[in-house]
Amino acid sequence: MLHKTIPYPLLLILLIFFIISCEPEIERPAPAYEEARGDADFSVYVALGNSLSAGYADNALYREAQENSFPAVIARKIEYINPDLVFNQALMPKGNGVGFSSGVPLGRLVLNSVSPLELSATPPSEGWQAKVEGPVHNLAVPGATVSDLTRPGLGSTQGNPFFYRFASSEGTTVLQDAIALNPTFFTLWIGNNDILGHALSGGYFVDENNQLAGDAPTPVEEFQESYQQIIDQLTASNANISGAIANLPYVSQIPYFNTVPWNALALDAAQAAQLNAGFEAELRKQVIYQVVEEGARRRIITGTPEQEGLAQRVIYQQAYQQAISQGASPEEAETSASQFVESDQGQAEILALQTNLIENRQPEEVHDLVEQQLNSEPVQDQVNQNFQAALQADQAGQLEVALGEEGAARVEASQTAQLSLLRDLNFFPEFREGPNGFLVGSEHSPTGFRQLTKNEKVLFSAALEGLLSAERLTQFDYILPDRYALDTDEIQLIQTHIDAYNSIIKTIAESNSLALVDMNTFFNQVVAGYTEDGTNFSATYITGNTFSLDGVHLSQKGYALVAERFIETINAYFNSEIPEPNLRNYPAVALP
Amino acid sequence: MKKSLFTTLVTLFFCGSAWAGGYQVLLQSNRSTAMGNIGVGLRPDPSSINFNPGALALMRQNGIQIGANLIYSNIAFQPFGSNQVYRTENPTGTPFHVFAALGPENSKFKFGLGVYTPYGSSVVWEEGWEGQFNLTELSLQAIFIQPTISYALSNRLSIGAGFIYSIGGVNLQRNIDLPFTDGTYSSATLDGSAPGLGYNLGLYFEPSKRVSLGINYRSRVNMEVEEGTATFNRPEAAAGAIPEQTSFQAALPLPSYLTIGATFRPTQSLMLGVDISRAGWSAYESLRFEYEQPVNNQEVSEEARNYEDSYTFKFGAEYQLLNSLSLRAGAYYDQSPVQEGYLTPETPDSDALGLTAGLGIKVGQRFIADLSFLYINRMQRDNESELEGGLSGTYNAEAVIPGLSLTYQF
């Protein structure tokens, strides 16, 4: 019997020890990797992509967020079924990490206050440039486009500073470093930067030097070639490689483009009326000038009592040349020509030419002469004088006095027609009481600017750079430079490119037996409002839980949601059983 | 899962779970506890005030009993799809009981006053655990004050009744998924006191010198928090959606408890007993908080619980070794009132098997000391949560409870 061999005091001690060290255990059979992996091989996992795959957030790549990048989250979950998985990342040193704003290295953004919105950048981590020792399984490079991943030298000091940190050599490519790890499974999300640069520069715009500027989107054929190269290199390294590639969301739906409302210009009735009056007055002036100049042009063609019209002179010259070519002497030709001009036929030809020149500006060579005269200094001086006189008369309400009944009527008609036409195309503003669309510069517009309408976007940079401060907005006719807005055409161009890129990605996924993660559809769902596991996600800045402070990249919670989507798709395609992450373990934006 | 004897013994070193189903505490007498918690049919002692007020009148002497137990308990949780195990850091639970039974000599009446804690729970989860937005800390207790009267209808049959006034309190804390800029999370603390009323009825019958029977019904007591205080620690920027402080209302049912039991003395020194109890847990349908000011645009926050009535089967034995020493042992099987998918971090419950042992020591003519030791084998349980935002994973909860009661008879 137990109590005979063990003395009582010892039993008592054991009992006390047992009471105090009371820890329950959870017994759970380890998941069987062979079953759980389905048709995929998760032995070696590499992640390829850009800032979205690197865990970039709040405008910088920093350690805390990197640790919860979506590939890291996926890797931790793969580890549950494959405990031998190794997944290293090129983590930044502790601190605020680094990002580049207009080429300047800065640490991440922090939120100082929500209302009014106040963000500030922080100093970058010390030693962020330091090389990180491999092997690195998360080969995502912030800023990379599709072609960058196969570009030799991207990791050199002249290349991408993020890749420089973990590139195996100056001349290597991202793909080569990936293949060196003998991957059996990969995730790839690339292509966003091929269009994002264009969107972030507000589409194309005319810069200070009057040159057309702005990042161009990658041409579709080039996108296809580069993307295909990536997949070819991966499949060449391992014919059985499994992977998941993601398509691109519509970039115009991110908070960066949807936080500043297109119509935050608030006016009362009096201010609206005043602005409309001001703009219409400007237009009227232009119309008056047009009419005055048109009058001058016509007078050049038809002539005045003091000056022969060009039409008549041309007809006279034609007749003169004809006579000369028929053998007449100069005096004879002059007489013949003058007679012709006086004749009925001559008059008819003169009238016809006048009409042609006035209405159609034809024949071109003759009208060039008209233009020459029109642009000559004395004529221009006269036009300006007439214009000033007309302006003065108009201010007194007596435009007919300066331009005649017909001229005045033409001004009214032209003004109404132009106003209506320009307004239809949003090239001319119409202000109302209440919210109004901003005015932005536009190289397509005859007025040089346009008024934003619904579904057009103002970039976050406008707010960040103080262009829409309360002070600025009191200057109501302020015109926002083109690079701070996306109009309907620009948005359409972006969407067309993304659709084309996504079509390529889909085809490549299908022809290479890769899982396609439909991030495009998924982001549309998030924009509409999406709830998962009791948490609400949307594309609203800060409160939407999805995006981080830069309005472009995701928060850690957003990246966890992306990881969940990847895992769902991978499990469905490969019949695997990777567990999903718990979104509540990952933070969204911290509030002050 | 079937466990071998060896595994069971090994698990012994990692404790047994302490309390009964839900947040019920079956530790009102260390004499009863040592015998698998039987009590309704036992020969009366002051603790009959709780177990069977009916038996009180047939108590031979007057007495005062004071006792307490120490609950060393811990819970472990492993989410599905993760290897991480989270644990509680629970403070030691200290349920107690005080019973005084008095009656004039040669009277058919006995009067009693009991102060005891039939419900309680004290859970503190480790910092940053996966369920932090469901619960970080909970402290719940109900103290019943029960004046009792018992009347002997004959020298074999007696009845009794007690009126229960409950002093209860609840303090529940959880984090809110709104991080501060320093990385810590917002939190909510709900605190309230909850008085309640109830009654306790019993009937006791000794058909022969060898057999005694009892039946006891303790009514449901509602812990109603009328003016609780909800305090929120959150970033200034969220002040619009979440107030700093507001009052709340909530109600928690302490279920009715119906027991029938019997004891049998095959020999003079050996007693065997059995009790069957039914706890009316179906009264606990949901946990509902009504706030005075809206919190996150909601004035009501409600989470389903859907508990079921549950049964406990108890067996006990007492062997009087010497005049001054009794040896006791027992066992009980306790059904969990919590249905599949409704386990929550404050009561992660499952069916349990309890093993008990103890001693009764008589010191002199008037003093009795009862020692008990309770070990329960609580089954590890998976929870695939039915609740929105609920926690899914595997729970295992264990504890060890020693106890001591002292009785002075006069």
Coordinates of N, CA, C and O in Angstrom, one line a residue, chain B residues 135-255:
Chain B
L135 N -13.8 38.9 -22.6 CA -13.6 39.0 -21.2 C -12.1 39.1 -20.8 O -11.3 38.4 -21.4
T136 N -11.8 40.0 -19.9 CA -10.5 40.0 -19.3 C -10.6 39.5 -17.9 O -9.7 38.8 -17.4
E137 N -11.6 40.0 -17.1 CA -11.7 39.7 -15.7 C -13.2 39.6 -15.3 O -14.0 40.4 -15.8
L138 N -13.5 38.7 -14.5 CA -14.8 38.6 -14.0 C -14.8 38.2 -12.5 O -14.1 37.4 -12.1
S139 N -15.6 39.0 -11.7 CA -15.7 38.6 -10.3 C -17.2 38.6 -10.0 O -17.9 39.7 -10.2
L140 N -17.7 37.5 -9.7 CA -19.2 37.4 -9.4 C -19.4 36.7 -8.1 O -18.7 35.7 -7.9
Q141 N -20.2 37.2 -7.2 CA -20.5 36.5 -6.0 C -21.9 36.8 -5.6 O -22.4 37.9 -5.8
A142 N -22.5 35.8 -4.9 CA -23.8 36.0 -4.3 C -23.7 35.4 -2.9 O -23.3 34.3 -2.7
I143 N -24.1 36.2 -1.9 CA -24.1 35.8 -0.5 C -25.5 35.7 -0.1 O -26.3 36.7 -0.1
F144 N -25.9 34.5 0.3 CA -27.3 34.3 0.7 C -27.4 34.4 2.3 O -26.6 33.8 3.0
I145 N -28.3 35.2 2.7 CA -28.6 35.3 4.1 C -30.0 34.7 4.3 O -31.0 35.2 3.7
Q146 N -30.0 33.7 5.1 CA -31.2 32.9 5.2 C -31.7 32.7 6.6 O -31.2 31.7 7.3
P147 N -32.6 33.4 7.1 CA -33.3 33.1 8.4 C -34.2 31.9 8.1 O -34.9 31.9 7.1
T148 N -34.2 30.9 9.0 CA -34.9 29.7 8.7 C -35.7 29.2 10.0 O -35.3 29.5 11.1
I149 N -36.8 28.6 9.7 CA -37.6 28.0 10.8 C -37.9 26.6 10.4 O -38.2 26.3 9.2
S150 N -37.8 25.7 11.4 CA -38.1 24.3 11.1 C -39.0 23.8 12.2 O -38.8 24.1 13.4
Y151 N -39.9 22.9 11.8 CA -40.9 22.3 12.8 C -40.9 20.8 12.7 O -41.1 20.3 11.6
A152 N -40.8 20.2 13.8 CA -40.9 18.7 13.8 C -42.3 18.3 13.9 O -43.0 18.5 14.9
L153 N -42.8 17.7 12.9 CA -44.2 17.2 12.9 C -44.3 16.0 13.8 O -45.3 15.7 14.4
S154 N -43.3 15.2 13.8 CA -43.2 14.1 14.7 C -41.8 13.9 15.0 O -40.9 14.7 14.6
N155 N -41.4 12.8 15.7 CA -39.9 12.7 15.9 C -39.2 12.0 14.8 O -38.1 11.6 14.8
R156 N -40.0 11.9 13.7 CA -39.4 11.3 12.5 C -39.5 12.2 11.2 O -38.9 12.0 10.2
L157 N -40.5 13.1 11.3 CA -40.8 13.9 10.1 C -40.7 15.4 10.5 O -41.3 15.8 11.5
S158 N -40.1 16.1 9.7 CA -40.0 17.6 10.0 C -40.0 18.3 8.7 O -39.6 17.8 7.7
I159 N -40.5 19.6 8.8 CA -40.4 20.4 7.6 C -39.8 21.7 8.0 O -39.6 22.1 9.2
G160 N -39.4 22.5 7.0 CA -38.7 23.7 7.3 C -38.8 24.7 6.1 O -39.0 24.3 4.9
A161 N -38.6 26.0 6.4 CA -38.6 26.9 5.3 C -37.6 28.1 5.7 O -37.5 28.4 6.9
G162 N -37.0 28.6 4.7 CA -36.1 29.8 5.0 C -36.4 30.9 3.9 O -36.8 30.6 2.8
F163 N -36.2 32.0 4.4 CA -36.3 33.2 3.5 C -34.9 33.6 3.1 O -34.0 33.8 3.9
I164 N -34.7 33.8 1.8 CA -33.3 34.2 1.3 C -33.3 35.6 0.9 O -34.1 36.1 0.1
Y165 N -32.3 36.3 1.5 CA -32.0 37.6 1.0 C -30.6 37.5 0.4 O -29.6 37.2 1.1
S166 N -30.5 37.8 -0.8 CA -29.2 37.7 -1.5 C -28.5 39.0 -1.7 O -29.1 39.9 -2.2
I167 N -27.2 39.0 -1.3 CA -26.4 40.2 -1.6 C -25.4 39.8 -2.7 O -24.6 38.9 -2.5
G168 N -25.6 40.4 -3.9 CA -24.8 39.9 -5.0 C -24.0 41.1 -5.6 O -24.3 42.2 -5.4
G169 N -23.0 40.7 -6.3 CA -22.2 41.8 -7.0 C -21.6 41.2 -8.2 O -21.3 40.0 -8.2
V170 N -21.4 42.0 -9.2 CA -20.7 41.5 -10.4 C -19.7 42.6 -10.9 O -20.1 43.8 -10.8
N171 N -18.6 42.2 -11.3 CA -17.6 43.1 -11.9 C -17.0 42.4 -13.1 O -16.4 41.4 -13.0
L172 N -17.3 43.0 -14.2 CA -16.9 42.3 -15.5 C -16.1 43.3 -16.3 O -16.5 44.5 -16.4
Q173 N -15.0 42.8 -16.8 CA -14.1 43.7 -17.5 C -13.7 43.1 -18.9 O -13.5 41.9 -18.9
R174 N -13.7 43.9 -19.9 CA -13.2 43.4 -21.2 C -12.6 44.5 -21.9 O -12.9 45.7 -21.7
N175 N -11.7 44.2 -22.9 CA -11.1 45.2 -23.7 C -12.0 45.5 -24.9 O -12.9 44.7 -25.3
I176 N -11.8 46.6 -25.5 CA -12.5 47.0 -26.7 C -11.5 47.2 -27.8 O -10.4 47.7 -27.6
D177 N -11.9 46.7 -29.0 CA -11.0 46.7 -30.2 C -10.7 48.1 -30.7 O -11.0 48.4 -31.9
L178 N -10.2 49.0 -29.9 CA -9.9 50.3 -30.3 C -8.5 50.6 -29.7 O -8.5 51.0 -28.5
P179 N -7.4 50.5 -30.4 CA -6.1 50.7 -29.8 C -5.8 52.1 -29.5 O -6.2 53.0 -30.3
F180 N -5.1 52.4 -28.4 CA -4.5 53.7 -28.2 C -3.2 53.8 -29.0 O -2.7 52.8 -29.4
T181 N -2.7 55.0 -29.1 CA -1.5 55.2 -29.9 C -0.3 54.5 -29.2 O 0.7 54.2 -29.8
D182 N -0.4 54.2 -27.9 CA 0.8 53.5 -27.3 C 0.6 51.9 -27.4 O 1.4 51.2 -26.8
G183 N -0.4 51.5 -28.1 CA -0.5 50.0 -28.3 C -1.5 49.3 -27.4 O -1.9 48.2 -27.6
T184 N -1.8 50.0 -26.2 CA -2.8 49.3 -25.3 C -4.2 49.5 -25.9 O -4.4 50.3 -26.8
Y185 N -5.1 48.7 -25.4 CA -6.4 48.7 -25.9 C -7.4 49.4 -25.0 O -7.2 49.5 -23.8
S186 N -8.5 49.9 -25.6 CA -9.5 50.5 -24.8 C -10.2 49.4 -23.9 O -10.1 48.2 -24.3
S187 N -10.8 49.8 -22.9 CA -11.4 48.8 -22.0 C -12.8 49.3 -21.4 O -13.0 50.5 -21.4
A188 N -13.6 48.3 -21.0 CA -14.8 48.6 -20.4 C -14.9 47.8 -19.1 O -14.5 46.7 -19.0
T189 N -15.4 48.5 -18.1 CA -15.6 47.9 -16.8 C -17.1 48.0 -16.4 O -17.6 49.2 -16.3
L190 N -17.7 46.9 -16.1 CA -19.1 47.0 -15.7 C -19.2 46.5 -14.3 O -18.8 45.3 -14.0
D191 N -19.7 47.3 -13.4 CA -19.7 47.0 -12.0 C -21.1 47.3 -11.5 O -21.7 48.3 -11.7
G192 N -21.6 46.3 -10.6 CA -22.9 46.6 -10.1 C -23.2 45.7 -8.9 O -22.7 44.6 -8.8
S193 N -24.0 46.1 -8.0 CA -24.5 45.3 -6.9 C -25.9 44.8 -7.3 O -26.7 45.6 -7.9
A194 N -26.2 43.6 -6.8 CA -27.5 43.1 -7.2 C -28.2 42.3 -6.0 O -27.8 41.2 -5.8
P195 N -29.1 43.0 -5.4 CA -29.8 42.2 -4.4 C -30.8 41.3 -5.0 O -31.2 41.5 -6.2
G196 N -31.3 40.3 -4.2 CA -32.3 39.4 -4.7 C -33.0 38.7 -3.6 O -32.5 38.7 -2.5
L197 N -34.1 38.1 -3.9 CA -34.9 37.4 -2.9 C -35.2 36.0 -3.3 O -35.4 35.7 -4.5
G198 N -35.4 35.1 -2.3 CA -35.8 33.8 -2.7 C -36.2 33.0 -1.4 O -36.4 33.6 -0.3
Y199 N -36.4 31.8 -1.6 CA -36.8 31.0 -0.4 C -36.2 29.6 -0.5 O -35.8 29.1 -1.6
N200 N -36.2 28.9 0.6 CA -35.6 27.5 0.7 C -36.6 26.7 1.5 O -36.9 26.9 2.6
L201 N -37.0 25.6 0.9 CA -38.0 24.7 1.5 C -37.5 23.3 1.7 O -36.7 22.8 0.8
G202 N -37.9 22.6 2.7 CA -37.4 21.2 2.8 C -38.3 20.4 3.6 O -39.1 20.8 4.5
L203 N -38.1 19.1 3.4 CA -38.9 18.1 4.1 C -37.9 16.9 4.5 O -37.2 16.5 3.6
Y204 N -38.0 16.4 5.7 CA -37.1 15.4 6.1 C -37.8 14.3 6.8 O -38.7 14.5 7.6
F205 N -37.5 13.1 6.5 CA -38.3 11.9 7.0 C -37.3 10.8 7.4 O -36.5 10.4 6.6
E206 N -37.4 10.3 8.6 CA -36.6 9.1 9.0 C -37.6 8.0 9.2 O -38.1 7.7 10.3
P207 N -37.8 7.2 8.2 CA -38.8 6.1 8.3 C -38.3 5.0 9.3 O -39.1 4.4 9.9
S208 N -37.0 4.9 9.4 CA -36.5 3.9 10.4 C -35.1 4.4 10.9 O -34.7 5.4 10.5
K209 N -34.6 3.6 11.8 CA -33.3 4.1 12.3 C -32.2 4.0 11.3 O -31.1 4.6 11.4
R210 N -32.4 3.2 10.2 CA -31.4 3.0 9.2 C -31.5 3.9 8.0 O -30.5 4.1 7.3
V211 N -32.7 4.4 7.8 CA -32.9 5.2 6.6 C -33.4 6.6 6.8 O -34.1 6.8 7.8
S212 N -32.9 7.5 6.1 CA -33.4 8.9 6.2 C -33.6 9.4 4.8 O -32.8 9.1 3.9
L213 N -34.6 10.2 4.6 CA -34.9 10.7 3.3 C -35.1 12.2 3.3 O -35.5 12.8 4.4
G214 N -34.9 12.9 2.2 CA -35.1 14.3 2.3 C -35.5 14.9 0.9 O -35.2 14.2 -0.1
I215 N -36.1 16.0 0.9 CA -36.4 16.7 -0.4 C -36.2 18.2 -0.1 O -36.6 18.7 0.9
N216 N -35.6 18.9 -1.0 CA -35.3 20.3 -0.8 C -35.5 21.1 -2.1 O -35.1 20.6 -3.2
Y217 N -36.1 22.2 -1.9 CA -36.2 23.1 -3.1 C -35.8 24.5 -2.7 O -36.4 25.1 -1.8
R218 N -34.7 24.9 -3.4 CA -34.3 26.3 -3.2 C -34.7 27.1 -4.4 O -34.3 26.7 -5.5
S219 N -35.4 28.2 -4.2 CA -36.0 28.9 -5.4 C -34.9 29.6 -6.1 O -33.8 29.9 -5.7
R220 N -35.3 30.0 -7.3 CA -34.4 30.8 -8.2 C -34.3 32.2 -7.5 O -35.3 32.7 -7.0
V221 N -33.1 32.8 -7.5 CA -32.9 34.1 -7.0 C -32.4 34.9 -8.2 O -31.4 34.5 -8.9
N222 N -33.1 36.0 -8.5 CA -32.6 36.9 -9.6 C -31.6 37.9 -9.1 O -32.0 38.7 -8.3
M223 N -30.4 37.9 -9.7 CA -29.5 39.0 -9.3 C -29.8 40.1 -10.3 O -29.5 40.0 -11.5
E224 N -30.4 41.2 -9.8 CA -30.8 42.3 -10.7 C -29.9 43.5 -10.4 O -30.0 44.1 -9.3
V225 N -29.2 43.8 -11.4 CA -28.3 45.0 -11.3 C -29.2 46.2 -11.8 O -29.4 46.3 -13.0
E226 N -29.6 47.1 -10.9 CA -30.5 48.2 -11.3 C -29.7 49.4 -11.8 O -30.1 50.0 -12.8
E227 N -28.7 49.7 -11.1 CA -27.9 50.9 -11.4 C -26.5 50.6 -11.4 O -25.7 51.0 -10.5
G228 N -26.1 49.8 -12.3 CA -24.7 49.4 -12.4 C -23.9 50.6 -13.0 O -24.5 51.5 -13.6
T229 N -22.6 50.6 -12.9 CA -21.8 51.6 -13.5 C -20.9 51.0 -14.5 O -20.2 50.1 -14.3
A230 N -21.0 51.6 -15.7 CA -20.2 51.1 -16.8 C -19.2 52.2 -17.1 O -19.5 53.4 -17.4
T231 N -17.9 51.9 -17.0 CA -16.8 52.9 -17.2 C -16.0 52.5 -18.4 O -15.7 51.3 -18.5
F232 N -15.7 53.4 -19.3 CA -15.0 53.1 -20.5 C -13.7 53.9 -20.5 O -13.7 55.1 -20.3
N233 N -12.6 53.2 -20.8 CA -11.4 53.9 -21.0 C -11.1 53.8 -22.5 O -10.8 52.8 -23.0
R234 N -11.2 55.0 -23.2 CA -11.0 54.9 -24.7 C -10.4 56.2 -25.1 O -10.4 57.2 -24.4
P235 N -9.8 56.2 -26.4 CA -9.2 57.5 -26.9 C -10.2 58.6 -27.0 O -11.4 58.4 -27.2
E236 N -9.7 59.8 -26.8 CA -10.5 61.0 -26.8 C -11.3 61.1 -28.2 O -12.4 61.5 -28.2
A237 N -10.6 60.6 -29.2 CA -11.2 60.7 -30.5 C -12.4 59.8 -30.7 O -13.2 60.1 -31.5
A238 N -12.6 58.8 -29.8 CA -13.8 58.0 -29.8 C -14.8 58.4 -28.9 O -15.8 57.8 -28.7
A239 N -14.6 59.6 -28.2 CA -15.6 60.0 -27.2 C -17.0 60.2 -27.7 O -17.9 60.1 -26.9
G240 N -17.1 60.5 -29.0 CA -18.4 60.7 -29.5 C -19.2 59.4 -29.5 O -20.4 59.4 -29.3
A241 N -18.6 58.3 -29.8 CA -19.3 57.0 -29.9 C -19.4 56.3 -28.5 O -20.3 55.5 -28.3
I242 N -18.4 56.5 -27.7 CA -18.4 55.8 -26.4 C -18.3 56.8 -25.2 O -17.3 57.5 -25.2
P243 N -19.3 56.8 -24.4 CA -19.2 57.7 -23.2 C -18.1 57.3 -22.3 O -17.7 56.2 -22.3
E244 N -17.7 58.2 -21.4 CA -16.7 57.9 -20.4 C -17.4 57.0 -19.3 O -16.7 56.1 -18.8
Q245 N -18.6 57.3 -19.0 CA -19.3 56.5 -17.9 C -20.8 56.6 -18.2 O -21.3 57.7 -18.5
T246 N -21.4 55.5 -17.9 CA -22.9 55.5 -18.0 C -23.4 54.4 -17.1 O -22.6 53.6 -16.6
S247 N -24.7 54.5 -16.8 CA -25.2 53.4 -15.9 C -25.8 52.3 -16.8 O -26.1 52.5 -18.0
F248 N -26.0 51.1 -16.2 CA -26.5 50.0 -17.0 C -27.4 49.2 -16.1 O -27.3 49.2 -14.9
Q249 N -28.2 48.4 -16.8 CA -29.1 47.4 -16.1 C -28.7 46.0 -16.6 O -28.5 45.9 -17.8
A250 N -28.7 45.1 -15.7 CA -28.5 43.7 -16.2 C -29.2 42.7 -15.2 O -29.4 43.1 -14.0
A251 N -29.4 41.5 -15.6 CA -30.0 40.6 -14.7 C -29.3 39.2 -14.9 O -29.1 38.8 -16.0
L252 N -29.0 38.5 -13.8 CA -28.4 37.2 -13.9 C -29.2 36.3 -13.0 O -29.4 36.6 -11.8
P253 N -29.6 35.2 -13.6 CA -30.4 34.3 -12.7 C -29.5 33.3 -11.9 O -28.6 32.7 -12.5
L254 N -29.8 33.2 -10.7 CA -29.2 32.1 -9.9 C -30.3 31.0 -9.9 O -31.4 31.2 -9.3
P255 N -30.1 29.9 -10.5 CA -31.2 29.0 -10.8 C -31.8 28.3 -9.6 O -31.1 28.2 -8.5

